[in-house]
Structure formats: structure tokens, C-alpha cells
Coordinates of C-alpha atoms in Angstrom, one line a residue:
X1 CA 23.6 -38.4 14.6
X2 CA 24.4 -39.9 17.9
X3 CA 27.1 -38.3 18.9
X4 CA 25.9 -34.7 18.1
X5 CA 23.1 -36.0 20.5
X6 CA 25.1 -37.2 23.2
X7 CA 27.1 -33.7 22.9
X8 CA 24.1 -31.6 22.8
X9 CA 23.0 -33.6 26.2
X10 CA 26.3 -33.0 28.1
X11 CA 26.1 -29.4 27.4
X12 CA 22.6 -28.7 28.4
X13 CA 23.3 -30.9 31.5
X14 CA 26.3 -28.7 32.6
X15 CA 24.7 -25.6 31.7
X16 CA 21.8 -26.2 34.0
X17 CA 24.4 -27.7 36.7
X18 CA 26.2 -24.5 36.5
X19 CA 23.0 -22.6 37.0
X20 CA 23.3 -21.6 40.9
X21 CA 20.6 -22.5 43.2
X22 CA 21.7 -20.7 46.7
X23 CA 21.6 -17.1 47.3
X24 CA 25.2 -16.7 47.2
X25 CA 26.5 -13.8 44.9
X26 CA 28.5 -14.8 42.5
X27 CA 31.6 -12.5 41.4
X28 CA 32.6 -12.3 37.8
X29 CA 36.4 -12.4 37.3
X30 CA 38.2 -10.0 34.8
X31 CA 40.8 -12.5 32.8
X32 CA 43.1 -11.7 30.0
X33 CA 42.0 -14.7 28.6
X34 CA 38.2 -13.9 28.5
X35 CA 37.0 -11.2 25.7
X36 CA 33.9 -10.7 27.3
X37 CA 31.5 -12.0 30.1
X38 CA 27.4 -11.5 30.5
X39 CA 26.1 -11.3 33.6
X40 CA 23.4 -13.7 34.2
X41 CA 21.3 -16.2 37.0
X42 CA 23.5 -15.9 40.0
X43 CA 25.4 -13.1 39.0
X44 CA 23.1 -10.4 39.4
X45 CA 20.7 -9.2 42.5
X46 CA 18.2 -7.4 42.2
X47 CA 15.8 -4.9 44.8
X48 CA 12.1 -3.2 43.8
X49 CA 12.2 0.3 45.3
X50 CA 8.0 0.2 44.7
X51 CA 8.4 4.2 46.1
X52 CA 11.2 5.3 44.1
X53 CA 13.0 7.1 47.1
X54 CA 15.9 4.5 48.1
X55 CA 19.5 6.4 47.8
X56 CA 22.5 4.6 47.7
X57 CA 23.5 4.9 51.1
X58 CA 19.9 3.1 52.1
X59 CA 20.6 0.6 49.6
X60 CA 23.8 -0.3 50.8
X61 CA 22.6 -0.6 54.6
X62 CA 22.3 -4.1 56.2
X63 CA 18.4 -3.5 56.2
X64 CA 18.3 -3.2 52.7
X65 CA 21.3 -5.1 51.3
X66 CA 19.4 -8.3 53.0
X67 CA 16.1 -7.5 50.6
X68 CA 18.0 -8.2 47.6
X69 CA 17.3 -11.1 45.9
X70 CA 19.2 -13.5 43.3
X71 CA 18.6 -13.3 39.7
X72 CA 16.9 -17.1 38.3
X73 CA 16.1 -15.5 34.7
X74 CA 19.0 -15.9 32.0
X75 CA 18.2 -12.2 31.7
X76 CA 16.9 -9.2 34.5
X77 CA 14.1 -7.3 33.3
X78 CA 12.0 -4.7 34.3
X79 CA 8.8 -5.4 34.4
X80 CA 6.7 -2.5 35.8
X81 CA 7.9 1.1 34.8
X82 CA 6.3 2.4 37.7
X83 CA 9.0 1.6 40.4
X84 CA 12.9 1.8 40.3
X85 CA 14.9 -1.2 39.9
X86 CA 18.8 -1.6 41.9
X87 CA 20.9 -4.1 40.6
X88 CA 24.4 -5.3 42.5
X89 CA 27.0 -6.9 40.6
X90 CA 29.9 -8.2 42.0
X91 CA 33.2 -8.2 40.0
X92 CA 36.7 -9.5 40.6
X93 CA 39.2 -7.3 39.8
X94 CA 42.9 -8.2 38.7
X95 CA 45.4 -5.3 38.9
X96 CA 47.8 -7.5 36.5
X97 CA 44.9 -7.6 33.4
X98 CA 47.1 -5.8 30.7
X99 CA 43.8 -4.5 29.1
X100 CA 41.3 -1.8 30.0
X101 CA 37.8 -2.9 30.9
X102 CA 33.9 -1.5 30.5
X103 CA 31.0 -1.9 31.7
X104 CA 28.0 -2.4 28.9
X105 CA 24.4 -2.5 28.3
X106 CA 23.0 -4.1 25.7
X107 CA 19.2 -2.9 25.6
X108 CA 19.0 1.1 23.7
X109 CA 15.7 1.6 25.4
X110 CA 16.3 2.2 28.7
X111 CA 15.7 5.9 29.9
X112 CA 17.8 6.2 33.1
X113 CA 20.7 4.1 34.5
X114 CA 22.8 5.0 37.3
X115 CA 25.6 3.1 37.7
X116 CA 27.6 3.6 41.5
X117 CA 31.6 2.3 41.1
X118 CA 33.9 1.8 43.8
X119 CA 37.2 3.4 44.2
X120 CA 40.0 2.1 46.8
X121 CA 38.7 4.1 49.8
X122 CA 35.3 2.1 49.3
X123 CA 33.7 5.3 48.4
X124 CA 31.5 5.9 45.2
X125 CA 30.6 7.8 42.3
X126 CA 28.4 8.1 40.0
X127 CA 27.6 7.5 36.1
X128 CA 24.9 8.5 34.3
X129 CA 23.5 7.2 31.3
X130 CA 20.4 6.5 29.6
X131 CA 18.2 7.0 26.4
X132 CA 16.8 10.4 28.4
X133 CA 19.7 12.0 28.4
X134 CA 21.7 13.6 25.0
X135 CA 23.6 11.3 22.8
X136 CA 26.7 13.5 23.6
X137 CA 27.0 13.2 26.9
X138 CA 27.8 9.7 26.6
X139 CA 31.5 8.8 27.6
X140 CA 32.0 6.6 24.5
X141 CA 30.4 7.7 21.2
X142 CA 28.5 4.4 20.8
X143 CA 24.9 3.1 20.5
X144 CA 25.1 0.9 23.9
X145 CA 25.7 2.4 27.2
X146 CA 29.0 2.1 28.2
X147 CA 31.6 3.0 31.0
X148 CA 35.5 2.5 32.1
X149 CA 36.2 0.0 35.6
X150 CA 38.6 0.8 37.3
X151 CA 41.3 -1.3 37.0
X152 CA 43.6 -0.4 39.8
X153 CA 41.3 -2.0 42.0
X154 CA 41.7 -5.2 43.5
X155 CA 39.7 -8.2 44.5
X156 CA 35.6 -8.6 44.7
X157 CA 34.2 -5.3 44.4
X158 CA 30.7 -5.0 44.2
X159 CA 28.7 -2.4 42.1
X160 CA 25.1 -0.7 42.0
X161 CA 23.1 -0.3 39.1
X162 CA 19.6 2.2 39.7
X163 CA 17.3 1.8 36.5
X164 CA 13.8 3.5 35.7
X165 CA 12.1 3.1 32.2
X166 CA 8.8 4.5 31.1
X167 CA 8.3 0.4 29.2
X168 CA 9.6 -2.7 30.1
X169 CA 13.6 -3.4 29.2
X170 CA 16.0 -6.1 29.3
X171 CA 18.8 -5.4 31.4
X172 CA 21.7 -7.2 29.5
X173 CA 25.2 -6.3 31.0
X174 CA 28.0 -6.8 29.3
X175 CA 32.1 -6.9 31.2
X176 CA 34.0 -6.1 28.2
X177 CA 37.7 -5.4 27.2
X178 CA 38.3 -2.4 25.6
X179 CA 40.2 -4.0 22.8
X180 CA 37.4 -6.5 21.8
X181 CA 34.5 -3.7 22.7
X182 CA 36.5 -1.6 19.4
X183 CA 36.3 -5.1 17.2
X184 CA 33.0 -5.8 18.2
X185 CA 31.4 -2.4 17.5
X186 CA 33.3 -2.3 14.3
X187 CA 31.8 -5.3 13.5
X188 CA 28.7 -4.6 14.8
X189 CA 28.4 -1.0 12.8
X190 CA 29.4 -3.3 9.4
X191 CA 26.5 -5.2 10.0
X192 CA 24.1 -2.8 9.9
X193 CA 25.2 -1.2 7.4
X194 CA 24.6 -4.3 5.4
X195 CA 21.1 -4.4 7.2
X196 CA 19.9 -1.1 6.5
X197 CA 21.9 -1.4 2.9
X198 CA 19.4 -4.3 2.2
X199 CA 16.4 -2.3 3.2
X200 CA 17.3 0.5 0.8
X201 CA 18.1 -1.5 -2.4
X202 CA 14.8 -3.6 -1.9
X203 CA 13.2 -0.1 -1.5
X204 CA 14.9 1.2 -4.3
X205 CA 14.0 -2.6 -6.4
X206 CA 10.0 -2.3 -5.5
X207 CA 10.5 1.6 -6.4
X208 CA 11.5 0.5 -10.0
X209 CA 8.8 -2.2 -9.7
X210 CA 6.0 0.1 -9.2
X211 CA 7.5 2.5 -11.7
X212 CA 7.2 -0.3 -14.4
X213 CA 4.3 -2.2 -13.1
X214 CA 2.0 0.8 -11.5
X215 CA 0.5 -1.7 -8.7
X216 CA 0.0 -0.5 -5.2
X217 CA 1.5 -3.5 -3.3
X218 CA 5.1 -2.2 -4.4
X219 CA 4.2 1.0 -2.7
X220 CA 3.0 -0.4 0.9
X221 CA 6.0 -2.6 0.4
X222 CA 8.2 0.1 0.0
X223 CA 6.7 2.1 3.2
X224 CA 6.8 -1.0 4.9
X225 CA 10.5 -1.2 4.1
X226 CA 11.1 1.9 5.3
X227 CA 9.1 1.6 8.5
X228 CA 10.9 -1.9 9.4
X229 CA 14.1 0.3 8.7
X230 CA 13.2 3.3 11.2
X231 CA 11.8 0.7 13.9
X232 CA 15.0 -1.2 14.0
X233 CA 17.0 2.0 13.8
X234 CA 14.9 3.0 17.0
X235 CA 15.7 -0.2 18.7
X236 CA 19.3 -0.2 18.0
X237 CA 20.0 2.9 19.1
X238 CA 21.3 4.1 15.8
X239 CA 18.5 6.6 15.4
X240 CA 19.1 8.0 18.6
X241 CA 22.8 8.1 18.0
X242 CA 22.6 9.8 14.0
X243 CA 19.1 11.2 13.0
X244 CA 17.9 13.0 16.5
X245 CA 21.0 12.7 18.9
X246 CA 19.4 16.2 20.6
X247 CA 15.7 14.5 21.2
X248 CA 15.4 12.2 23.7
X249 CA 11.3 12.6 24.2
X250 CA 11.1 11.8 20.1
X251 CA 13.7 8.8 20.4
X252 CA 11.0 7.3 23.1
X253 CA 8.2 7.6 20.9
X254 CA 9.5 7.4 17.4
X255 CA 9.4 3.2 17.7
X256 CA 5.7 3.2 18.4
X257 CA 5.2 5.7 15.0
X258 CA 7.4 3.1 13.1
X259 CA 5.8 0.0 14.7
X260 CA 2.3 1.4 13.7
X261 CA 3.4 2.2 10.3
X262 CA 5.0 -1.0 9.7
X263 CA 2.0 -3.0 11.0
X264 CA -0.8 -1.2 8.7
X265 CA 1.8 -1.2 5.4
X266 CA 2.6 -5.2 6.2
X267 CA -0.9 -5.6 6.1
X268 CA -2.2 -3.5 3.3
X269 CA 0.5 -5.1 1.1
X270 CA -0.3 -8.7 2.3
X271 CA -4.1 -7.6 1.2
X272 CA -3.1 -6.4 -2.3
X273 CA -0.2 -9.1 -2.7
X274 CA -2.6 -12.0 -1.9
X275 CA -5.9 -10.3 -3.7
X276 CA -7.6 -10.9 -0.8
X277 CA -10.3 -8.5 -1.8
X278 CA -11.3 -11.8 -4.3
X279 CA -10.0 -14.8 -3.0
X280 CA -11.5 -14.3 0.7
X281 CA -14.1 -11.8 0.9
X282 CA -15.2 -12.3 4.3
X283 CA -10.9 -12.4 5.3
X284 CA -11.0 -9.1 3.8
X285 CA -13.4 -7.6 6.3
X286 CA -11.3 -9.0 9.0
X287 CA -8.3 -7.2 7.9
X288 CA -10.0 -4.3 7.7
X289 CA -11.1 -4.4 11.1
X290 CA -8.0 -5.0 12.3
X291 CA -6.3 -2.0 10.7
X292 CA -9.2 -0.1 11.7
X293 CA -8.9 -0.9 15.9
X294 CA -4.8 -0.3 15.4
X295 CA -5.1 3.0 14.0
X296 CA -7.3 3.4 17.2
X297 CA -4.7 1.9 19.4
X298 CA -2.2 4.0 17.8
X299 CA -4.5 7.0 18.3
X300 CA -5.2 6.5 21.9
X301 CA -1.2 6.4 22.8
X302 CA -0.7 9.6 20.6
X303 CA -3.9 11.2 22.6
X304 CA -4.0 9.4 26.4
X305 CA -0.6 7.8 27.4
X306 CA 2.5 7.7 25.5
X307 CA 3.9 4.8 27.4
X308 CA 1.4 2.4 25.8
X309 CA 3.4 2.5 22.9
X310 CA 5.7 0.0 25.0
X311 CA 2.2 -2.5 24.5
X312 CA 4.4 -3.9 21.3
X313 CA 2.8 -7.3 22.2
X314 CA -0.3 -5.9 19.6
X315 CA 1.1 -6.3 16.6
X316 CA 1.0 -10.4 16.8
X317 CA -2.5 -9.6 16.0
X318 CA -2.4 -8.1 12.6
X319 CA 0.9 -10.5 11.7
X320 CA -1.1 -13.4 12.8
X321 CA -3.9 -12.3 10.6
X322 CA -1.6 -11.0 7.4
X323 CA 0.4 -14.9 8.0
X324 CA -3.3 -16.4 8.3
X325 CA -4.3 -14.8 5.1
X326 CA -1.2 -16.1 2.9
X327 CA -2.0 -19.7 4.4
X328 CA -5.5 -19.6 3.9
X329 CA -5.0 -18.3 0.0
X330 CA -1.9 -20.7 -0.6
X331 CA -4.4 -23.3 0.3
X332 CA -7.0 -22.2 -2.1
X333 CA -4.6 -22.8 -4.6
X334 CA -3.2 -19.4 -5.4
X335 CA 0.4 -20.1 -5.6
X336 CA 1.9 -16.4 -5.5
X337 CA 1.2 -16.7 -1.6
X338 CA 3.8 -19.6 -1.4
X339 CA 6.9 -17.4 -0.9
X340 CA 5.0 -14.8 1.1
X341 CA 4.0 -17.9 3.6
X342 CA 7.7 -18.8 4.2
X343 CA 8.7 -14.9 4.6
X344 CA 5.9 -14.7 7.4
X345 CA 7.0 -17.8 9.1
X346 CA 10.4 -16.3 9.6
X347 CA 8.8 -12.7 10.6
X348 CA 6.9 -14.3 12.7
X349 CA 9.4 -16.7 14.5
X350 CA 11.8 -13.4 15.2
X351 CA 8.4 -11.9 17.0
X352 CA 7.5 -14.4 18.9
X353 CA 11.3 -14.6 20.5
X354 CA 11.0 -10.9 20.6
X355 CA 7.8 -11.5 22.6
X356 CA 9.4 -14.3 24.8
X357 CA 12.1 -12.2 26.0
X358 CA 10.1 -8.8 26.4
X359 CA 7.4 -11.3 28.9
X360 CA 10.2 -12.9 30.6
X361 CA 9.7 -16.3 29.7
X362 CA 12.4 -16.8 27.3
X363 CA 14.5 -19.6 29.2
X364 CA 18.1 -19.0 27.5
X365 CA 20.6 -16.4 28.3
X366 CA 20.0 -13.4 25.3
X367 CA 23.1 -13.0 23.4
X368 CA 24.0 -11.0 20.6
X369 CA 22.6 -13.2 18.1
X370 CA 19.2 -13.8 20.3
X371 CA 18.8 -9.7 20.5
X372 CA 19.1 -9.4 17.3
X373 CA 17.1 -12.5 15.8
X374 CA 14.5 -10.3 14.4
X375 CA 16.8 -8.4 12.4
X376 CA 18.1 -11.3 10.7
X377 CA 14.1 -12.4 10.6
X378 CA 13.1 -9.5 8.6
X379 CA 16.5 -9.7 6.1
X380 CA 14.8 -13.5 5.4
X381 CA 11.2 -12.1 5.3
X382 CA 12.5 -9.2 2.9
X383 CA 14.3 -12.1 0.9
X384 CA 11.3 -14.5 0.2
X385 CA 8.6 -11.3 0.1
X386 CA 10.4 -10.0 -2.9
X387 CA 11.0 -13.5 -4.2
X388 CA 6.9 -13.7 -3.8
X389 CA 6.6 -10.6 -5.7
X390 CA 8.8 -12.1 -8.6
X391 CA 6.6 -15.1 -8.1
X392 CA 3.0 -13.5 -8.9
X393 CA 4.5 -11.1 -11.7
X394 CA 5.7 -14.3 -13.1
X395 CA 2.3 -16.1 -12.6
X396 CA 0.6 -13.1 -14.3
X397 CA 3.0 -12.7 -17.4
X398 CA 2.2 -16.6 -17.6
X399 CA -1.3 -16.4 -17.5
X400 CA -1.3 -13.3 -20.3
X401 CA 0.7 -15.4 -22.5
X402 CA -1.6 -18.3 -22.0
X403 CA -4.3 -15.5 -22.8
X404 CA -2.1 -14.6 -25.8
X405 CA -2.1 -18.1 -27.4
X406 CA -5.9 -18.5 -26.8
X407 CA -6.8 -15.3 -29.0
X408 CA -3.9 -17.0 -31.2
X409 CA -5.7 -19.8 -31.7
X410 CA -9.3 -18.2 -31.6
X411 CA -7.8 -16.1 -34.7
X412 CA -6.2 -18.7 -36.6
X413 CA -9.9 -20.9 -35.9
X414 CA -11.8 -17.8 -37.4
X415 CA -9.0 -17.6 -40.7
X416 CA -9.8 -20.9 -41.4
X417 CA -13.5 -19.9 -40.9
X418 CA -13.2 -17.2 -43.4
X419 CA -11.5 -19.1 -45.6
X420 CA -14.1 -22.0 -45.9
X421 CA -16.5 -19.3 -46.3
X422 CA -14.8 -17.7 -49.0
X423 CA -14.6 -21.1 -51.1
X424 CA -17.7 -21.3 -50.7
X425 CA -19.2 -18.4 -52.1
X426 CA -16.5 -18.3 -55.0
X427 CA -17.9 -22.1 -55.9
X428 CA -21.6 -20.1 -55.5
X429 CA -20.5 -17.4 -57.9
X430 CA -18.8 -20.0 -60.2
X431 CA -22.0 -22.0 -60.8
X432 CA -23.5 -18.3 -60.7
X433 CA -21.4 -17.3 -63.3
X434 CA -22.2 -20.3 -65.3
X435 CA -25.7 -19.9 -65.4
X436 CA -25.8 -16.6 -66.5
X437 CA -23.4 -17.6 -69.2
X438 CA -25.5 -20.1 -70.6
X439 CA -28.5 -17.5 -70.5
X440 CA -25.9 -15.2 -72.1
X441 CA -25.6 -17.5 -75.1
X442 CA -29.6 -17.5 -75.1
X443 CA -29.7 -13.7 -75.0
X444 CA -27.0 -13.6 -78.0
X445 CA -29.2 -15.6 -80.1
X446 CA -32.4 -14.0 -79.6
X447 CA -30.2 -10.4 -80.0
X448 CA -29.4 -11.7 -83.6
X449 CA -33.6 -11.6 -84.1
X450 CA -33.9 -8.7 -82.7
X451 CA -30.4 -6.9 -84.1
X452 CA -32.6 -4.1 -85.5
X453 CA -34.6 -3.3 -82.7
X454 CA -30.9 -3.7 -80.3
X455 CA -30.0 0.0 -82.2
X456 CA -33.2 1.5 -81.2
X457 CA -32.8 0.4 -77.2
X458 CA -29.4 1.3 -77.3
X459 CA -30.3 4.8 -78.1
X460 CA -33.1 4.9 -75.4
X461 CA -30.9 3.2 -72.7
X462 CA -28.0 5.9 -73.3
X463 CA -31.1 8.4 -72.9
X464 CA -32.0 6.8 -69.5
X465 CA -28.5 6.9 -68.4
X466 CA -28.4 10.7 -69.0
X467 CA -32.2 11.1 -67.2
X468 CA -31.1 8.5 -64.3
X469 CA -27.8 10.9 -63.7
X470 CA -30.4 14.1 -63.7
X471 CA -33.0 12.4 -61.2
X472 CA -29.9 11.2 -59.0
X473 CA -29.1 14.9 -58.3
X474 CA -32.7 16.0 -58.0
X475 CA -32.9 13.2 -55.3
X476 CA -30.2 14.6 -53.4
X477 CA -31.3 17.9 -53.4
X478 CA -35.0 16.4 -52.5
X479 CA -33.0 14.6 -49.8
X480 CA -31.8 17.7 -48.2
X481 CA -34.8 20.0 -48.8
X482 CA -36.6 16.9 -47.0
X483 CA -34.2 17.1 -44.3
X484 CA -34.4 20.7 -44.0
X485 CA -38.3 20.8 -44.1
X486 CA -38.4 18.5 -41.1
X487 CA -35.8 19.8 -39.2
X488 CA -37.9 23.4 -39.5
X489 CA -40.6 21.4 -38.8
X490 CA -39.7 20.0 -35.8
X491 CA -37.8 23.2 -34.6
X492 CA -41.7 24.9 -35.1
X493 CA -43.7 25.4 -31.6
X494 CA -46.6 22.7 -32.9
X495 CA -44.7 20.2 -32.9
X496 CA -45.3 17.1 -30.7
X497 CA -42.5 15.2 -29.1
X498 CA -42.5 12.2 -31.8
X499 CA -41.6 14.6 -34.5
X500 CA -39.0 15.9 -32.3
X501 CA -37.6 12.2 -32.0
X502 CA -37.0 12.0 -35.7
X503 CA -34.0 14.3 -35.2
X504 CA -33.0 13.0 -31.5
X505 CA -34.3 9.7 -31.7
X506 CA -31.7 8.3 -29.0
X507 CA -28.9 8.6 -26.6
X508 CA -26.1 8.8 -29.0
X509 CA -27.6 11.4 -31.6
X510 CA -28.2 13.5 -28.8
X511 CA -24.2 12.7 -27.5
X512 CA -23.2 13.8 -30.6
X513 CA -25.3 17.1 -31.2
X514 CA -23.4 17.7 -27.4
X515 CA -20.3 17.3 -28.6
X516 CA -20.6 19.5 -31.6
X517 CA -21.9 22.3 -29.7
X518 CA -19.9 21.9 -26.9
X519 CA -16.2 21.6 -28.4
X520 CA -17.8 23.7 -31.5
X521 CA -14.4 26.2 -30.3
X522 CA -11.6 23.7 -29.7
X523 CA -10.9 21.4 -26.9
X524 CA -9.3 23.2 -24.0
X525 CA -8.7 20.8 -20.8
X526 CA -10.1 22.2 -17.8
X527 CA -7.5 21.2 -15.7
X528 CA -4.6 21.9 -17.1
X529 CA -5.4 23.8 -20.7
X530 CA -4.1 21.0 -23.1
X531 CA -5.8 20.9 -26.4
X532 CA -4.9 17.2 -27.4
X533 CA -7.1 14.5 -25.9
X534 CA -8.1 11.2 -27.0
X535 CA -11.0 9.3 -27.0
X536 CA -12.6 8.3 -23.1
X537 CA -14.9 5.6 -22.0
X538 CA -18.3 7.3 -22.5
X539 CA -19.7 7.9 -26.3
X540 CA -17.7 11.6 -27.3
X541 CA -16.3 12.2 -24.2
X542 CA -12.7 13.8 -24.2
X543 CA -9.5 12.3 -21.9
X544 CA -6.6 14.8 -21.7
X545 CA -3.3 13.3 -23.7
X546 CA -1.4 15.2 -21.0
X547 CA -3.1 14.7 -17.5
X548 CA -5.5 12.3 -18.1
X549 CA -8.8 14.5 -17.0
X550 CA -11.6 13.2 -18.6
X551 CA -14.3 14.8 -19.7
X552 CA -17.9 13.5 -20.8
X553 CA -20.5 15.7 -22.9
X554 CA -23.1 16.3 -20.2
X555 CA -20.7 17.6 -18.0
X556 CA -20.9 21.5 -17.3
X557 CA -24.0 21.8 -19.3
X558 CA -28.0 22.0 -17.6
X559 CA -27.8 18.3 -18.4
X560 CA -25.3 17.4 -16.0
X561 CA -26.7 15.1 -13.3
X562 CA -30.2 14.8 -15.3
X563 CA -32.1 11.5 -14.5
X564 CA -34.4 11.4 -17.6
X565 CA -33.5 10.5 -21.3
X566 CA -31.5 12.8 -23.1
X567 CA -34.1 13.2 -26.1
X568 CA -37.2 14.4 -23.6
X569 CA -34.5 16.5 -21.9
X570 CA -33.8 18.7 -25.3
X571 CA -37.7 18.4 -25.6
X572 CA -38.4 20.2 -22.6
X573 CA -35.7 23.2 -23.3
X574 CA -37.2 23.0 -26.8
X575 CA -40.8 23.8 -25.5
X576 CA -39.4 25.8 -22.4
X577 CA -37.8 27.8 -24.9
X578 CA -41.0 27.9 -27.8
X579 CA -43.3 29.1 -24.9
X580 CA -41.0 31.4 -23.7
X581 CA -41.2 29.4 -20.3
X582 CA -44.7 29.9 -19.9
X583 CA -45.8 25.8 -20.4
X584 CA -46.8 24.5 -16.9
X585 CA -44.9 21.7 -15.3
X586 CA -48.6 20.0 -15.5
X587 CA -48.5 19.9 -19.3
X588 CA -44.8 18.9 -19.5
X589 CA -45.5 15.9 -17.3
X590 CA -48.5 15.3 -19.6
X591 CA -46.4 15.5 -22.9
X592 CA -43.1 13.5 -21.3
X593 CA -45.0 10.8 -19.0
X594 CA -42.7 12.3 -16.6
X595 CA -43.5 13.1 -12.9
X596 CA -44.6 16.7 -12.0
X597 CA -41.9 17.0 -9.6
X598 CA -39.3 16.4 -11.8
X599 CA -40.8 18.7 -14.4
X600 CA -41.0 21.5 -12.2
X601 CA -37.6 20.9 -10.9
X602 CA -36.2 20.5 -14.0
X603 CA -38.0 23.4 -15.7
X604 CA -37.0 25.6 -13.2
X605 CA -33.3 25.3 -13.4
X606 CA -34.2 25.9 -17.3
X607 CA -36.0 29.4 -16.6
X608 CA -33.3 30.2 -14.6
X609 CA -30.6 29.4 -17.7
X610 CA -33.2 31.4 -19.9
X611 CA -33.2 34.6 -17.8
X612 CA -29.6 34.6 -17.8
X613 CA -29.1 34.9 -21.4
X614 CA -31.8 36.6 -22.5
X615 CA -29.6 38.7 -24.5
X616 CA -28.1 35.4 -26.5
X617 CA -30.9 34.0 -27.3
X618 CA -33.6 37.2 -28.3
X619 CA -32.9 37.0 -31.7
X620 CA -31.5 33.6 -31.9
X621 CA -34.2 31.9 -33.2
X622 CA -34.7 28.1 -33.9
X623 CA -31.1 27.8 -32.6
X624 CA -31.6 29.7 -29.4
X625 CA -33.2 26.7 -27.2
X626 CA -29.6 24.9 -28.0
X627 CA -27.9 28.0 -26.5
X628 CA -29.4 27.0 -22.9
X629 CA -28.1 23.7 -23.0
X630 CA -24.3 25.1 -22.2
X631 CA -24.6 26.3 -18.5
X632 CA -22.6 29.0 -17.1
X633 CA -19.6 27.8 -15.6

């Protein structure tokens, strides 16, 4: 450990010693022993063209040349999108080099790059690069901007680079040999394939989880993963190369759309996965406000100024809120948030690194590893979020198993209670049987004395049994007659509400009557015409077995949306029908104890239906009032 610390401090000391403090520009020497060299610190001079009017000849003039400043940060950054930046680098050419060399620019979001390269006569030729130009116009069909260096030159040669972009960009310039560029590009695209392949794999995995579990959180995470993939493709230049190579305008703004989608979907996913609505209601309100404000900013970017998309630092707000929500519910004991917090820790770390680089606060050189650190953090976040989803499923399954065990235990307890009750009943039955046996013996003794009378009683018993059968038949007929008479009595115009309530005493009876009336000719779904159904949530409602549409018994009837009791509504329809609509709303209010305005509104609706169905109810008799219940569709 001591040796490691000693080596670390020695390396740091050497590194800072070699950071130039003077104004002399250092030339980057071409050497076959070095595969690549990144321009940093004193190797780059810069000049700000505030009026955006300087030409190459003016920049080369003595008056302007002296205004160039030495770059003192690890990586130059164009902080102001309204001005043009000129950069000057010095390359020490070596005609003896066996390699061909290229100058490459890392940041794929730079709008316009003009590289002025010298020749042997000290004349300059311009090479135009940048994301504002069609992809097919590039010298190398690669996501980075690259151009060839003249290997025939010798000595130190000065190159001028003019950069203009609508957003702050990192000016990462690298001198590479073509051999190393090919090897590096192949490896880079290979790892891109792995990265985007992992995004698709995680997306398909969560799609299968959604199909199996039917939980919205999986759809949110799929949308989040695809949005992150699109954002990374925009930032890496892969999207410009393969998806919209001829649309520079879309290339400038697509990352903003992808970043907005990723931000909203990540917050929605965190809200669903962490069950914030239940575990932290106040925090849930804050999350909703954050999503609304982020959406408002997105709309302003689209409608007012698309350059505002470059303020990527705003994503720290929804990301921090989601991370805080994970930490909060974890501290409250919600164990499913463990892996979520770890995954978002990686994501927050990567985002902070990117923010420090974009704000020109990052103190180390921006190497390939640092540049793609956010992509690595995305991968780690996806892995741990997958663990979080699986952990939540495991916890839910464990709770379900515990609930099942509790149910089984309760059922076992119920069985034991039932057995105890049955045994008690058996004991009582046996005791009662014993008493009956003793009484039977006593009766048998008495039967000996009444043997002569018993025969007569037997005959009388048979006669009584026959009469009982006849009485039961008469009672059944009489009961049916009573019900019919009662129904006819209720259906007469002179019946009061108390008598009417004997036929329709409660809501359940009214629902059954409506169900029989509504579907007397069979059921057919109003959405898909399917004729098979199951029971719905409400009494006597029916749910389509095909599309799941549920229809209640009062839907599409005169009683739909009524707020008065159903039996009173029935009686009002009956009275309106019996009096041919002549009964007043005041009378109805007095009879039913309902406000006169409600009676007037409801009776007006009934009259309207009566007028439209005069032919149907003309000869309907006492059944006519029920024909008014079903409204025309």
C-alpha cells in the first residue's frame, strides 16, 4: 500500500511539473513509437473571435497572432455558442515516419470545423468538417471528424482550426497513426455493438417481464432504456452515421428529445418501482411537479429556442429527485430500493463527470475512458436496476407465499374448530338419541295397552298423510295465486309506495329485474359483439370475456346516472305510466319524499320516453311501465 501511494504521488508530481506555465507553445512531435497523442495544456493556443468575422489571413497576421492565449485547462471548451473560436496547434513533422497520420476530433456534436493545413510552400488549404454537413461528405466514414496529415512536410508546422457550434463543445484533438486509428475504430465499434446490444437485451427482458407481470414499471423502464440508447447514439455520432446521415438539423436536436424522454421515463420508473405514492406521498407530489416543469422546459425548447437543449445540466434535478426518493424509501425499510440506489449512484456519478467536463471544471485530461464514462455508468445502472426489479419481484413473491401460509394456517384452524364443533354435536345427538330410546321404551309399553286403539290410529294417520299431500298442493297453488294477486294489486293505479315496495323492496331486487329485462333476448357486447360473458364488479353486471368491457344493469337505461333509490325510481316510472304522465312533480315529491326539482327533472325525462314509445306501450297493460325503463340507444 505504501509503495502504491508513493508511486501515485510521484506520478502526480511528474504530471503537474510537465504542465507548462509559460507562453511558449509546445509542438507535438510525430513519432512511430507513439500510436497517438492528445493535444492538451500548452500544446493548444486559442483565440476568441467575438464578431465572427476573422479570416485566416487576419488570424496569421502579427496583430492577431499575438492575441492567441495558451490553453491552461485539460481540455479546451467553447463556452459561448455566439462567438467563433480559433485554435492553433503545432505539429513536428517527420518525413522518415513509416506511418500515415490523421488529425481527429472526438466531440461529434461540433457544428462546424474548418482545419487550415499548411503545405511545403507555406500555403494553407481548408478542410471542412462538422455535424452540420452531410455524413457522406466526410473523408473517413467514421463517427469522429478526421482528416489526413501531409506526411511529406518536415519540421514544426502550424495548423489553424476554426470552430463554431450552437452549444458548448469539448475540443478534443488527437494525432493518430492510421494503423492505430483503424484498430481503435474497430474496437470502438465492437464495444458500441455490445453496449447497444445490452440495451436491446435489457429492453426485451423487461418486455417479457411486462407480458408476464402486467406492471407498468416495465414499460417505463423499456422506454427509458431506448431513450438512453438514442441519446448515446446522438452523443456518439452513431445515430448520425446510421439513422439520419442526411439530416443535420435533426442531428442537432434529437439528443434533446431523447434526453427529455429518458428523464421523464426514469422518474416514472422510479415512482412505480419504489411505490412512492404509498411510501412517500409528499415526495410523490414533488416528483409530479418536477415532471411537469421538465415537460414545460421541453416545450419551450421546441417552440422558443432549440439551443436551450444544450443545457443538459438541468437533468441533474429529476435525477437527484429520483435518487433521493430511492434513498428515502430505503431508509424507511423498503428493501426493494437497495439495488435501485446503487444503480442510480453510478448514473449520478457519470452525470456529474459529464457536467464537470461541460462546465470546464474537470481538472484531468479528457481521455477515451473519461469521455465514455457515462456510457459505462449507464451499463452499471441497467445491471443494478435489473437486480432491483428482480429483487422487488422476489419480495412480492415472498409476501405472497407468507400470505398463502397464513391462509393455510387459518384454514387448518378452521378445520380444527369444525371438527370440535362436529364432535360436540355428535355427543349431543347421542345424548338426545339415548333420551329418545328411553321414551320409545316407555311408549312401547303404553302401546301394549293401546294395541287395539293403535290400529285405528294407523288408519287415521294414513288418511291424515293423504290429506297433508292435498293440503301442500293447495298451499302451493294458493301461494302462487297470492303472489299473482299481490303483483296485480301492486300494478294497479291505486297502490301506494309501501305496497309497491313488496315487489321491489331493495336495490338487489331492482337489479335482478333490470338484468332479466335488459338481457331477455341474450347478451351481446356493445364493443365487440361477443356473446360470452362473466360476472362484473357490480351485482348482475356482465363483463365481456373477449375485450373485458363491463356493462352494468343500469347502463343504457332510463335509470343511468340517477341518484335516487332504484325502487323509488321504479315507482315514479310506474306512477307516470299509470297516470299517463298527468301526475305533477309536487305530488311525486310528496309521495316519494324527494325534492320537487329532482322529481320534475326525472318526470320530464320519463315523459320524453313515453312520448317516443306510445306505440309500444299503447296495449301493454300493466307491463307497459317496464318498457319505459330501457332507453333507446
